[in-house]
Amino acid sequence: MSSEEENEIIDEVEALLKDLNLGDSYTLKSADKKSAHSQVIDAFKKYWNNKYPYFERYGQQYIDFVGKDGRAEGHILLVMEVDARASGGVKNCVKLANTRSTNKVWIHISRSEDAQEQFDRALYDIQRLLVMREEDKESFGNFVAFLKTPEEVKKVVLL
């Protein structure tokens, strides 16, 4: 996969997040309505199945989204974790780091007033983890974090 194709996937993730209206679901966990987490994952499943008709839950780690190139044994093009709590960022970063994918995405969804602060703290911890693991873009792949709030989508390229 060329770097242009890798960047295209990340751009598509950003565009889908910007178009996704989560409404009141940021905090809902009732059985009659989907949580924001479920809506984000379902939107990516639908998008991915239209592009590459293959999706799976990945191994025992249960990564939220694994997008392959259309075959069960195919190349993993995108792995994604979605969290409503920023504190899950480091744990899920480890899950992402342990996969072989050219594109790794962590999404923090929040409607909290201090969402940016939470996101920044999580990014700091994730960056420390990447330094401790001595990760680089060549071996790790693209790693991008997004903050999705009702007002905006913020993108931060980590690697």
PDB file of C-alpha atoms in Angstrom:
ATOM      1  CA  MET A   1       0.000   0.000   0.000  1.00  0.00           C
ATOM      2  CA  SER A   2       1.397   3.359  -0.976  1.00  0.00           C
ATOM      3  CA  SER A   3       1.666   6.226   1.484  1.00  0.00           C
ATOM      4  CA  GLU A   4      -0.894   8.076  -0.645  1.00  0.00           C
ATOM      5  CA  GLU A   5      -3.411   5.245  -0.121  1.00  0.00           C
ATOM      6  CA  GLU A   6      -2.606   5.173   3.613  1.00  0.00           C
ATOM      7  CA  ASN A   7      -3.231   8.918   3.903  1.00  0.00           C
ATOM      8  CA  GLU A   8      -6.455   8.536   1.922  1.00  0.00           C
ATOM      9  CA  ILE A   9      -7.802   6.087   4.519  1.00  0.00           C
ATOM     10  CA  ILE A  10      -6.999   8.510   7.371  1.00  0.00           C
ATOM     11  CA  ASP A  11      -8.667  11.355   5.434  1.00  0.00           C
ATOM     12  CA  GLU A  12     -11.756   9.162   4.948  1.00  0.00           C
ATOM     13  CA  VAL A  13     -11.867   8.447   8.698  1.00  0.00           C
ATOM     14  CA  GLU A  14     -11.761  12.181   9.410  1.00  0.00           C
ATOM     15  CA  ALA A  15     -14.490  12.942   6.852  1.00  0.00           C
ATOM     16  CA  LEU A  16     -16.764  10.230   8.234  1.00  0.00           C
ATOM     17  CA  LEU A  17     -16.313  11.544  11.791  1.00  0.00           C
ATOM     18  CA  LYS A  18     -17.133  15.090  10.682  1.00  0.00           C
ATOM     19  CA  ASP A  19     -20.330  13.919   8.958  1.00  0.00           C
ATOM     20  CA  LEU A  20     -21.452  11.704  11.844  1.00  0.00           C
ATOM     21  CA  ASN A  21     -24.087  13.309  14.063  1.00  0.00           C
ATOM     22  CA  LEU A  22     -24.154  11.555  17.428  1.00  0.00           C
ATOM     23  CA  GLY A  23     -26.822  13.795  18.968  1.00  0.00           C
ATOM     24  CA  ASP A  24     -27.568  12.922  22.596  1.00  0.00           C
ATOM     25  CA  SER A  25     -25.902   9.520  22.332  1.00  0.00           C
ATOM     26  CA  TYR A  26     -22.617  10.706  23.877  1.00  0.00           C
ATOM     27  CA  THR A  27     -23.938   9.788  27.307  1.00  0.00           C
ATOM     28  CA  LEU A  28     -26.773   7.342  26.554  1.00  0.00           C
ATOM     29  CA  LYS A  29     -26.382   3.711  27.468  1.00  0.00           C
ATOM     30  CA  SER A  30     -30.025   2.617  27.437  1.00  0.00           C
ATOM     31  CA  ALA A  31     -31.124  -0.432  25.497  1.00  0.00           C
ATOM     32  CA  ASP A  32     -33.456   1.515  23.216  1.00  0.00           C
ATOM     33  CA  LYS A  33     -30.790   3.848  21.834  1.00  0.00           C
ATOM     34  CA  LYS A  34     -27.264   3.198  20.640  1.00  0.00           C
ATOM     35  CA  SER A  35     -24.337   4.699  22.488  1.00  0.00           C
ATOM     36  CA  ALA A  36     -22.010   7.063  20.663  1.00  0.00           C
ATOM     37  CA  HIS A  37     -19.372   4.313  20.713  1.00  0.00           C
ATOM     38  CA  SER A  38     -21.711   1.887  18.910  1.00  0.00           C
ATOM     39  CA  GLN A  39     -22.781   4.518  16.394  1.00  0.00           C
ATOM     40  CA  VAL A  40     -19.170   5.306  15.464  1.00  0.00           C
ATOM     41  CA  ILE A  41     -18.283   1.613  15.056  1.00  0.00           C
ATOM     42  CA  ASP A  42     -21.472   0.886  13.074  1.00  0.00           C
ATOM     43  CA  ALA A  43     -20.788   3.828  10.748  1.00  0.00           C
ATOM     44  CA  PHE A  44     -17.294   2.538  10.031  1.00  0.00           C
ATOM     45  CA  LYS A  45     -18.544  -1.028   9.477  1.00  0.00           C
ATOM     46  CA  LYS A  46     -21.076   0.251   6.956  1.00  0.00           C
ATOM     47  CA  TYR A  47     -18.488   2.456   5.236  1.00  0.00           C
ATOM     48  CA  TRP A  48     -15.886  -0.326   5.150  1.00  0.00           C
ATOM     49  CA  ASN A  49     -18.293  -2.997   3.877  1.00  0.00           C
ATOM     50  CA  ASN A  50     -19.184  -0.719   0.970  1.00  0.00           C
ATOM     51  CA  LYS A  51     -15.500  -0.285   0.142  1.00  0.00           C
ATOM     52  CA  TYR A  52     -14.033  -3.672   1.126  1.00  0.00           C
ATOM     53  CA  PRO A  53     -16.605  -6.340   2.032  1.00  0.00           C
ATOM     54  CA  TYR A  54     -14.727  -7.721   5.032  1.00  0.00           C
ATOM     55  CA  PHE A  55     -14.795  -6.920   8.740  1.00  0.00           C
ATOM     56  CA  GLU A  56     -13.931  -8.958  11.832  1.00  0.00           C
ATOM     57  CA  ARG A  57     -13.418  -8.681  15.549  1.00  0.00           C
ATOM     58  CA  TYR A  58      -9.692  -9.091  15.865  1.00  0.00           C
ATOM     59  CA  GLY A  59      -8.407 -11.975  17.966  1.00  0.00           C
ATOM     60  CA  GLN A  60      -8.732 -12.104  21.716  1.00  0.00           C
ATOM     61  CA  GLN A  61      -8.027  -8.409  22.181  1.00  0.00           C
ATOM     62  CA  TYR A  62     -11.353  -7.389  20.605  1.00  0.00           C
ATOM     63  CA  ILE A  63     -10.269  -4.280  18.823  1.00  0.00           C
ATOM     64  CA  ASP A  64     -13.320  -2.160  17.979  1.00  0.00           C
ATOM     65  CA  PHE A  65     -12.718  -2.095  14.237  1.00  0.00           C
ATOM     66  CA  VAL A  66     -10.420  -4.044  11.919  1.00  0.00           C
ATOM     67  CA  GLY A  67     -10.650  -3.241   8.221  1.00  0.00           C
ATOM     68  CA  LYS A  68      -8.993  -5.596   5.763  1.00  0.00           C
ATOM     69  CA  ASP A  69      -8.574  -5.438   2.021  1.00  0.00           C
ATOM     70  CA  GLY A  70     -11.547  -7.671   1.264  1.00  0.00           C
ATOM     71  CA  ARG A  71     -10.203 -11.103   2.212  1.00  0.00           C
ATOM     72  CA  ALA A  72     -10.122 -12.968   5.541  1.00  0.00           C
ATOM     73  CA  GLU A  73      -6.391 -13.510   5.151  1.00  0.00           C
ATOM     74  CA  GLY A  74      -5.892 -10.081   3.608  1.00  0.00           C
ATOM     75  CA  HIS A  75      -3.729  -7.188   4.673  1.00  0.00           C
ATOM     76  CA  ILE A  76      -5.057  -5.152   7.620  1.00  0.00           C
ATOM     77  CA  LEU A  77      -5.504  -1.618   6.303  1.00  0.00           C
ATOM     78  CA  LEU A  78      -7.077   0.032   9.360  1.00  0.00           C
ATOM     79  CA  VAL A  79      -7.445  -0.735  13.066  1.00  0.00           C
ATOM     80  CA  MET A  80      -9.477   1.556  15.274  1.00  0.00           C
ATOM     81  CA  GLU A  81     -10.362   1.958  18.929  1.00  0.00           C
ATOM     82  CA  VAL A  82     -13.171   4.253  20.095  1.00  0.00           C
ATOM     83  CA  ASP A  83     -13.402   5.459  23.698  1.00  0.00           C
ATOM     84  CA  ALA A  84     -15.920   7.582  25.555  1.00  0.00           C
ATOM     85  CA  ARG A  85     -13.401   7.881  28.405  1.00  0.00           C
ATOM     86  CA  ALA A  86      -9.997   9.358  27.608  1.00  0.00           C
ATOM     87  CA  SER A  87      -8.475   7.140  30.299  1.00  0.00           C
ATOM     88  CA  GLY A  88      -8.845   4.188  27.921  1.00  0.00           C
ATOM     89  CA  GLY A  89      -6.440   5.734  25.426  1.00  0.00           C
ATOM     90  CA  VAL A  90      -3.206   4.180  26.677  1.00  0.00           C
ATOM     91  CA  LYS A  91      -4.683   0.704  27.145  1.00  0.00           C
ATOM     92  CA  ASN A  92      -6.168   0.790  23.670  1.00  0.00           C
ATOM     93  CA  CYS A  93      -2.981   2.229  22.210  1.00  0.00           C
ATOM     94  CA  VAL A  94      -1.229  -0.937  23.386  1.00  0.00           C
ATOM     95  CA  LYS A  95      -3.869  -3.027  21.594  1.00  0.00           C
ATOM     96  CA  LEU A  96      -3.362  -1.002  18.427  1.00  0.00           C
ATOM     97  CA  ALA A  97       0.422  -1.212  18.722  1.00  0.00           C
ATOM     98  CA  ASN A  98       0.236  -4.997  18.855  1.00  0.00           C
ATOM     99  CA  THR A  99      -1.468  -5.251  15.462  1.00  0.00           C
ATOM    100  CA  ARG A 100       0.097  -5.240  12.042  1.00  0.00           C
ATOM    101  CA  SER A 101      -1.672  -2.455  10.266  1.00  0.00           C
ATOM    102  CA  THR A 102      -0.531   0.470   8.195  1.00  0.00           C
ATOM    103  CA  ASN A 103      -3.154   2.745   9.783  1.00  0.00           C
ATOM    104  CA  LYS A 104      -3.979   2.901  13.491  1.00  0.00           C
ATOM    105  CA  VAL A 105      -6.668   5.260  14.786  1.00  0.00           C
ATOM    106  CA  TRP A 106      -7.778   6.129  18.319  1.00  0.00           C
ATOM    107  CA  ILE A 107     -10.991   8.158  18.650  1.00  0.00           C
ATOM    108  CA  HIS A 108     -12.085   9.878  21.855  1.00  0.00           C
ATOM    109  CA  ILE A 109     -15.762  10.858  21.815  1.00  0.00           C
ATOM    110  CA  SER A 110     -16.979  13.289  24.454  1.00  0.00           C
ATOM    111  CA  ARG A 111     -19.463  16.019  25.133  1.00  0.00           C
ATOM    112  CA  SER A 112     -17.781  16.985  28.413  1.00  0.00           C
ATOM    113  CA  GLU A 113     -16.740  20.605  28.896  1.00  0.00           C
ATOM    114  CA  ASP A 114     -13.195  19.453  29.624  1.00  0.00           C
ATOM    115  CA  ALA A 115     -13.027  17.070  26.633  1.00  0.00           C
ATOM    116  CA  GLN A 116      -9.993  18.882  25.186  1.00  0.00           C
ATOM    117  CA  GLU A 117      -8.160  18.650  28.523  1.00  0.00           C
ATOM    118  CA  GLN A 118      -8.934  14.927  28.841  1.00  0.00           C
ATOM    119  CA  PHE A 119      -7.830  14.351  25.252  1.00  0.00           C
ATOM    120  CA  ASP A 120      -4.565  16.249  25.775  1.00  0.00           C
ATOM    121  CA  ARG A 121      -3.771  14.233  28.928  1.00  0.00           C
ATOM    122  CA  ALA A 122      -4.455  10.990  27.079  1.00  0.00           C
ATOM    123  CA  LEU A 123      -2.256  12.103  24.155  1.00  0.00           C
ATOM    124  CA  TYR A 124       0.574  12.906  26.559  1.00  0.00           C
ATOM    125  CA  ASP A 125       0.348   9.410  28.067  1.00  0.00           C
ATOM    126  CA  ILE A 126       0.118   7.775  24.632  1.00  0.00           C
ATOM    127  CA  GLN A 127       3.166   9.701  23.381  1.00  0.00           C
ATOM    128  CA  ARG A 128       5.126   8.624  26.471  1.00  0.00           C
ATOM    129  CA  LEU A 129       4.175   5.011  25.739  1.00  0.00           C
ATOM    130  CA  LEU A 130       5.329   5.347  22.120  1.00  0.00           C
ATOM    131  CA  VAL A 131       8.682   6.745  23.297  1.00  0.00           C
ATOM    132  CA  MET A 132       9.112   3.966  25.873  1.00  0.00           C
ATOM    133  CA  ARG A 133       8.385   1.355  23.196  1.00  0.00           C
ATOM    134  CA  GLU A 134      10.776   3.162  20.817  1.00  0.00           C
ATOM    135  CA  GLU A 135       8.131   3.182  18.093  1.00  0.00           C
ATOM    136  CA  ASP A 136       8.684   4.933  14.784  1.00  0.00           C
ATOM    137  CA  LYS A 137       6.439   5.473  11.776  1.00  0.00           C
ATOM    138  CA  GLU A 138       8.332   3.016   9.604  1.00  0.00           C
ATOM    139  CA  SER A 139       7.673   0.043  11.870  1.00  0.00           C
ATOM    140  CA  PHE A 140       4.471   1.234  13.576  1.00  0.00           C
ATOM    141  CA  GLY A 141       2.573   2.722  10.635  1.00  0.00           C
ATOM    142  CA  ASN A 142       0.367   5.805  10.642  1.00  0.00           C
ATOM    143  CA  PHE A 143      -1.057   6.566  14.078  1.00  0.00           C
ATOM    144  CA  VAL A 144      -3.707   9.261  14.325  1.00  0.00           C
ATOM    145  CA  ALA A 145      -5.915  10.336  17.232  1.00  0.00           C
ATOM    146  CA  PHE A 146      -9.226  12.128  16.862  1.00  0.00           C
ATOM    147  CA  LEU A 147     -11.341  14.040  19.356  1.00  0.00           C
ATOM    148  CA  LYS A 148     -15.036  14.038  18.380  1.00  0.00           C
ATOM    149  CA  THR A 149     -17.275  16.468  20.252  1.00  0.00           C
ATOM    150  CA  PRO A 150     -20.690  17.818  19.238  1.00  0.00           C
ATOM    151  CA  GLU A 151     -18.963  20.969  17.960  1.00  0.00           C
ATOM    152  CA  GLU A 152     -15.849  19.684  16.195  1.00  0.00           C
ATOM    153  CA  VAL A 153     -13.499  16.930  15.124  1.00  0.00           C
ATOM    154  CA  LYS A 154      -9.852  17.457  16.015  1.00  0.00           C
ATOM    155  CA  LYS A 155      -7.111  15.380  14.383  1.00  0.00           C
ATOM    156  CA  VAL A 156      -3.645  14.800  15.866  1.00  0.00           C
ATOM    157  CA  VAL A 157      -0.997  12.823  13.960  1.00  0.00           C
ATOM    158  CA  LEU A 158       1.085  10.887  16.490  1.00  0.00           C
ATOM    159  CA  LEU A 159       3.270   8.952  14.032  1.00  0.00           C
TER     160      LEU A 159
END
